[in-house]
A tleap script that builds the chain and sets N, CA, C and O, in Angstrom:
source leaprc.protein.ff14SB
mol = sequence {
  NMET SER HIE SER GLU ARG THR GLU GLY THR
  SER SER VAL GLY ALA SER ILE LEU ASN GLY
  PHE GLY LYS VAL GLN GLY ALA LEU SER ILE
  GLY VAL VAL SER HIE ASN LEU THR ASP GLU
  ARG LEU ALA PHE LEU ALA GLU GLN ALA LYS
  GLU THR SER LYS ARG ILE SER SER LYS LEU
  GLY TYR ASN CGLY
}
set mol.1.N position { 17.608 -15.491 3.288 }
set mol.1.CA position { 16.509 -15.125 3.931 }
set mol.1.C position { 15.628 -16.224 4.779 }
set mol.1.O position { 15.687 -17.454 4.801 }
set mol.2.N position { 14.857 -15.360 5.413 }
set mol.2.CA position { 14.288 -16.155 6.439 }
set mol.2.C position { 12.984 -15.674 6.888 }
set mol.2.O position { 12.911 -14.469 7.132 }
set mol.3.N position { 12.344 -16.116 6.981 }
set mol.3.CA position { 10.759 -15.467 7.774 }
set mol.3.C position { 9.376 -16.588 8.120 }
set mol.3.O position { 8.517 -17.163 7.451 }
set mol.4.N position { 9.784 -16.481 9.655 }
set mol.4.CA position { 8.841 -17.357 10.624 }
set mol.4.C position { 9.349 -18.746 10.116 }
set mol.4.O position { 8.485 -19.622 10.173 }
set mol.5.N position { 10.065 -18.974 9.832 }
set mol.5.CA position { 11.211 -20.551 9.105 }
set mol.5.C position { 10.684 -21.637 10.562 }
set mol.5.O position { 10.037 -22.672 10.721 }
set mol.6.N position { 11.129 -21.038 11.070 }
set mol.6.CA position { 11.885 -21.702 12.341 }
set mol.6.C position { 11.066 -21.289 13.830 }
set mol.6.O position { 10.874 -22.141 14.697 }
set mol.7.N position { 10.803 -20.436 13.918 }
set mol.7.CA position { 10.379 -19.614 14.486 }
set mol.7.C position { 9.595 -18.983 14.297 }
set mol.7.O position { 9.985 -18.198 13.433 }
set mol.8.N position { 7.995 -18.642 14.735 }
set mol.8.CA position { 6.788 -17.411 14.114 }
set mol.8.C position { 7.087 -16.322 14.713 }
set mol.8.O position { 7.124 -16.261 15.942 }
set mol.9.N position { 7.479 -14.773 13.528 }
set mol.9.CA position { 7.505 -14.040 14.497 }
set mol.9.C position { 8.903 -13.397 14.503 }
set mol.9.O position { 9.411 -12.358 14.924 }
set mol.10.N position { 9.524 -15.191 13.425 }
set mol.10.CA position { 10.596 -14.646 13.853 }
set mol.10.C position { 11.133 -13.831 12.575 }
set mol.10.O position { 10.206 -13.328 11.941 }
set mol.11.N position { 12.754 -13.517 11.908 }
set mol.11.CA position { 12.770 -13.497 10.375 }
set mol.11.C position { 14.381 -13.557 10.788 }
set mol.11.O position { 14.430 -13.326 11.997 }
set mol.12.N position { 15.687 -13.771 10.273 }
set mol.12.CA position { 16.725 -13.930 9.470 }
set mol.12.C position { 17.784 -13.828 8.735 }
set mol.12.O position { 17.371 -13.991 7.587 }
set mol.13.N position { 18.364 -13.739 8.719 }
set mol.13.CA position { 19.646 -13.392 7.139 }
set mol.13.C position { 20.742 -13.796 7.752 }
set mol.13.O position { 21.184 -13.480 8.857 }
set mol.14.N position { 21.198 -14.613 6.844 }
set mol.14.CA position { 22.998 -15.266 6.998 }
set mol.14.C position { 23.837 -14.993 5.957 }
set mol.14.O position { 23.513 -14.046 5.240 }
set mol.15.N position { 24.901 -15.628 5.682 }
set mol.15.CA position { 25.736 -15.830 5.011 }
set mol.15.C position { 27.110 -16.614 5.299 }
set mol.15.O position { 27.951 -16.313 6.145 }
set mol.16.N position { 27.131 -17.372 4.665 }
set mol.16.CA position { 28.641 -17.993 4.469 }
set mol.16.C position { 29.981 -18.159 4.751 }
set mol.16.O position { 30.515 -17.282 4.071 }
set mol.17.N position { 30.901 -18.790 5.377 }
set mol.17.CA position { 31.660 -18.329 5.695 }
set mol.17.C position { 32.847 -19.392 4.640 }
set mol.17.O position { 32.940 -20.613 4.761 }
set mol.18.N position { 33.525 -18.670 3.801 }
set mol.18.CA position { 33.894 -19.770 3.096 }
set mol.18.C position { 35.984 -19.718 3.636 }
set mol.18.O position { 36.418 -18.728 4.224 }
set mol.19.N position { 36.612 -20.531 3.395 }
set mol.19.CA position { 37.829 -21.363 3.942 }
set mol.19.C position { 38.915 -20.035 2.205 }
set mol.19.O position { 38.622 -19.130 1.423 }
set mol.20.N position { 40.530 -21.190 2.718 }
set mol.20.CA position { 41.417 -20.831 1.665 }
set mol.20.C position { 40.673 -21.478 0.517 }
set mol.20.O position { 40.551 -20.840 -0.529 }
set mol.21.N position { 40.262 -22.462 0.608 }
set mol.21.CA position { 39.994 -23.858 -0.912 }
set mol.21.C position { 38.640 -23.146 -0.889 }
set mol.21.O position { 38.097 -23.828 -1.758 }
set mol.22.N position { 37.635 -22.199 -0.491 }
set mol.22.CA position { 36.961 -22.098 -1.112 }
set mol.22.C position { 35.513 -22.452 -0.652 }
set mol.22.O position { 34.496 -21.886 -1.053 }
set mol.23.N position { 35.569 -23.408 0.193 }
set mol.23.CA position { 34.648 -24.431 0.102 }
set mol.23.C position { 34.020 -23.782 2.122 }
set mol.23.O position { 34.924 -23.199 2.721 }
set mol.24.N position { 32.922 -23.898 2.766 }
set mol.24.CA position { 32.633 -23.270 3.329 }
set mol.24.C position { 32.145 -24.024 4.709 }
set mol.24.O position { 31.475 -25.021 4.979 }
set mol.25.N position { 32.947 -22.854 5.535 }
set mol.25.CA position { 33.820 -23.263 7.105 }
set mol.25.C position { 32.958 -23.319 7.788 }
set mol.25.O position { 32.971 -24.192 8.656 }
set mol.26.N position { 31.673 -22.273 7.670 }
set mol.26.CA position { 31.445 -21.165 8.927 }
set mol.26.C position { 29.786 -21.283 8.530 }
set mol.26.O position { 29.408 -22.356 8.058 }
set mol.27.N position { 29.239 -20.672 8.636 }
set mol.27.CA position { 28.133 -19.274 8.521 }
set mol.27.C position { 28.213 -18.420 9.619 }
set mol.27.O position { 28.764 -18.555 10.711 }
set mol.28.N position { 27.557 -17.507 9.124 }
set mol.28.CA position { 27.305 -16.619 9.899 }
set mol.28.C position { 25.368 -16.275 10.056 }
set mol.28.O position { 24.827 -16.963 9.190 }
set mol.29.N position { 24.286 -15.458 10.869 }
set mol.29.CA position { 23.503 -15.957 10.781 }
set mol.29.C position { 23.049 -14.461 12.251 }
set mol.29.O position { 23.463 -14.416 13.410 }
set mol.30.N position { 22.117 -13.495 11.539 }
set mol.30.CA position { 21.460 -12.827 12.904 }
set mol.30.C position { 20.404 -12.251 12.279 }
set mol.30.O position { 20.138 -11.415 11.415 }
set mol.31.N position { 19.560 -13.521 13.551 }
set mol.31.CA position { 18.081 -13.144 13.751 }
set mol.31.C position { 17.342 -11.668 14.581 }
set mol.31.O position { 18.005 -11.035 15.402 }
set mol.32.N position { 16.210 -11.356 14.293 }
set mol.32.CA position { 15.317 -10.861 14.327 }
set mol.32.C position { 13.935 -11.196 14.845 }
set mol.32.O position { 13.626 -12.385 14.765 }
set mol.33.N position { 12.931 -10.251 15.432 }
set mol.33.CA position { 11.439 -9.669 16.170 }
set mol.33.C position { 10.816 -9.569 14.661 }
set mol.33.O position { 10.901 -8.365 14.422 }
set mol.34.N position { 10.438 -9.980 13.914 }
set mol.34.CA position { 9.831 -9.637 13.136 }
set mol.34.C position { 8.533 -8.543 13.473 }
set mol.34.O position { 7.587 -8.220 12.754 }
set mol.35.N position { 8.779 -8.251 14.424 }
set mol.35.CA position { 7.266 -7.638 14.463 }
set mol.35.C position { 7.799 -6.212 13.803 }
set mol.35.O position { 7.901 -6.295 12.579 }
set mol.36.N position { 8.149 -4.966 14.337 }
set mol.36.CA position { 8.644 -4.003 13.748 }
set mol.36.C position { 9.643 -4.106 12.916 }
set mol.36.O position { 10.586 -3.347 13.144 }
set mol.37.N position { 9.787 -5.265 11.443 }
set mol.37.CA position { 11.411 -5.174 10.773 }
set mol.37.C position { 10.798 -4.948 9.194 }
set mol.37.O position { 10.225 -5.736 8.442 }
set mol.38.N position { 11.206 -3.422 9.027 }
set mol.38.CA position { 10.558 -2.995 7.724 }
set mol.38.C position { 11.581 -3.414 6.301 }
set mol.38.O position { 12.427 -4.225 6.678 }
set mol.39.N position { 11.651 -3.263 5.603 }
set mol.39.CA position { 12.100 -3.800 3.996 }
set mol.39.C position { 14.106 -3.392 5.096 }
set mol.39.O position { 14.967 -3.940 5.784 }
set mol.40.N position { 13.637 -1.812 4.338 }
set mol.40.CA position { 15.054 -0.780 4.853 }
set mol.40.C position { 15.785 -1.578 5.424 }
set mol.40.O position { 16.810 -1.987 4.879 }
set mol.41.N position { 15.265 -2.116 7.117 }
set mol.41.CA position { 16.233 -2.259 7.685 }
set mol.41.C position { 16.324 -4.515 7.100 }
set mol.41.O position { 17.279 -5.076 6.564 }
set mol.42.N position { 15.369 -4.961 7.393 }
set mol.42.CA position { 16.281 -6.299 6.524 }
set mol.42.C position { 17.294 -6.014 5.698 }
set mol.42.O position { 18.424 -6.339 6.061 }
set mol.43.N position { 17.108 -5.353 4.423 }
set mol.43.CA position { 18.199 -4.850 3.741 }
set mol.43.C position { 19.786 -4.402 4.293 }
set mol.43.O position { 20.926 -4.663 3.907 }
set mol.44.N position { 19.109 -3.457 5.584 }
set mol.44.CA position { 20.713 -3.251 6.072 }
set mol.44.C position { 21.589 -4.842 6.881 }
set mol.44.O position { 22.696 -5.379 6.829 }
set mol.45.N position { 20.227 -5.070 7.592 }
set mol.45.CA position { 21.249 -6.721 8.030 }
set mol.45.C position { 21.470 -7.701 7.085 }
set mol.45.O position { 22.052 -8.713 7.476 }
set mol.46.N position { 21.102 -7.621 5.807 }
set mol.46.CA position { 21.570 -9.003 4.995 }
set mol.46.C position { 22.351 -8.000 4.281 }
set mol.46.O position { 22.115 -8.133 3.080 }
set mol.47.N position { 23.215 -7.011 4.504 }
set mol.47.CA position { 24.711 -6.484 3.396 }
set mol.47.C position { 25.528 -6.297 4.721 }
set mol.47.O position { 26.756 -6.382 4.720 }
set mol.48.N position { 24.738 -6.015 5.946 }
set mol.48.CA position { 26.139 -6.067 7.291 }
set mol.48.C position { 26.292 -7.947 7.287 }
set mol.48.O position { 27.368 -8.200 7.828 }
set mol.49.N position { 25.841 -8.775 7.019 }
set mol.49.CA position { 25.808 -10.211 7.092 }
set mol.49.C position { 27.047 -10.321 6.109 }
set mol.49.O position { 28.233 -10.013 6.229 }
set mol.50.N position { 26.500 -10.730 5.367 }
set mol.50.CA position { 27.352 -10.403 4.248 }
set mol.50.C position { 28.655 -9.283 4.150 }
set mol.50.O position { 29.360 -9.409 3.149 }
set mol.51.N position { 28.745 -9.016 4.388 }
set mol.51.CA position { 29.928 -7.763 4.378 }
set mol.51.C position { 31.374 -8.100 5.474 }
set mol.51.O position { 32.581 -7.905 5.615 }
set mol.52.N position { 30.112 -8.773 6.089 }
set mol.52.CA position { 30.607 -9.564 7.570 }
set mol.52.C position { 31.242 -11.333 7.756 }
set mol.52.O position { 32.085 -12.010 8.345 }
set mol.53.N position { 30.709 -11.365 7.292 }
set mol.53.CA position { 31.175 -13.207 6.745 }
set mol.53.C position { 32.410 -13.073 5.219 }
set mol.53.O position { 33.052 -14.023 4.770 }
set mol.54.N position { 32.441 -11.777 4.745 }
set mol.54.CA position { 33.327 -11.893 3.679 }
set mol.54.C position { 34.917 -11.627 4.441 }
set mol.54.O position { 35.965 -12.267 4.360 }
set mol.55.N position { 34.421 -9.969 5.446 }
set mol.55.CA position { 36.017 -10.076 5.981 }
set mol.55.C position { 36.362 -11.400 6.890 }
set mol.55.O position { 37.563 -11.669 6.945 }
set mol.56.N position { 35.611 -12.126 7.496 }
set mol.56.CA position { 35.723 -13.788 7.854 }
set mol.56.C position { 36.672 -15.156 7.559 }
set mol.56.O position { 37.451 -15.911 8.139 }
set mol.57.N position { 35.917 -14.886 5.969 }
set mol.57.CA position { 35.972 -15.294 5.227 }
set mol.57.C position { 37.970 -15.210 4.499 }
set mol.57.O position { 38.771 -16.057 4.103 }
set mol.58.N position { 37.992 -13.431 4.700 }
set mol.58.CA position { 39.382 -13.192 3.968 }
set mol.58.C position { 40.125 -13.981 4.910 }
set mol.58.O position { 40.820 -14.961 4.641 }
set mol.59.N position { 39.810 -13.208 6.614 }
set mol.59.CA position { 41.235 -14.368 7.013 }
set mol.59.C position { 41.628 -15.277 7.241 }
set mol.59.O position { 42.581 -15.592 7.954 }
set mol.60.N position { 40.587 -16.139 6.357 }
set mol.60.CA position { 40.424 -17.563 6.452 }
set mol.60.C position { 40.923 -18.297 5.169 }
set mol.60.O position { 40.875 -19.485 4.849 }
set mol.61.N position { 41.491 -17.035 4.453 }
set mol.61.CA position { 42.432 -16.787 3.733 }
set mol.61.C position { 41.821 -17.102 1.696 }
set mol.61.O position { 42.436 -16.950 0.641 }
set mol.62.N position { 40.362 -17.581 2.010 }
set mol.62.CA position { 39.674 -16.577 1.045 }
set mol.62.C position { 39.775 -15.740 0.679 }
set mol.62.O position { 39.379 -14.693 1.190 }
set mol.63.N position { 40.701 -15.934 -0.998 }
set mol.63.CA position { 40.225 -14.262 -2.151 }
set mol.63.C position { 39.593 -14.726 -3.174 }
set mol.63.O position { 40.307 -15.010 -4.136 }
set mol.64.N position { 38.301 -14.921 -3.294 }
set mol.64.CA position { 36.951 -14.836 -4.466 }
set mol.64.C position { 36.533 -13.902 -3.375 }
set mol.64.O position { 35.461 -13.302 -3.453 }
savepdb mol mol.pdb
quit
């Protein structure tokens, strides 16, 4: 998670994407404007990033 790290007023969540060898192949990030961001919405977005990166990693052969 990041809050105003690169750009003031924005937040983001991210998750790594792993290949079949368990090595980082890429990353997935969701960026949002922080103005109306609630803790619940942030948790939802973090879970979505995590689940999506797991699905992509699985398609790349990662089974951990």
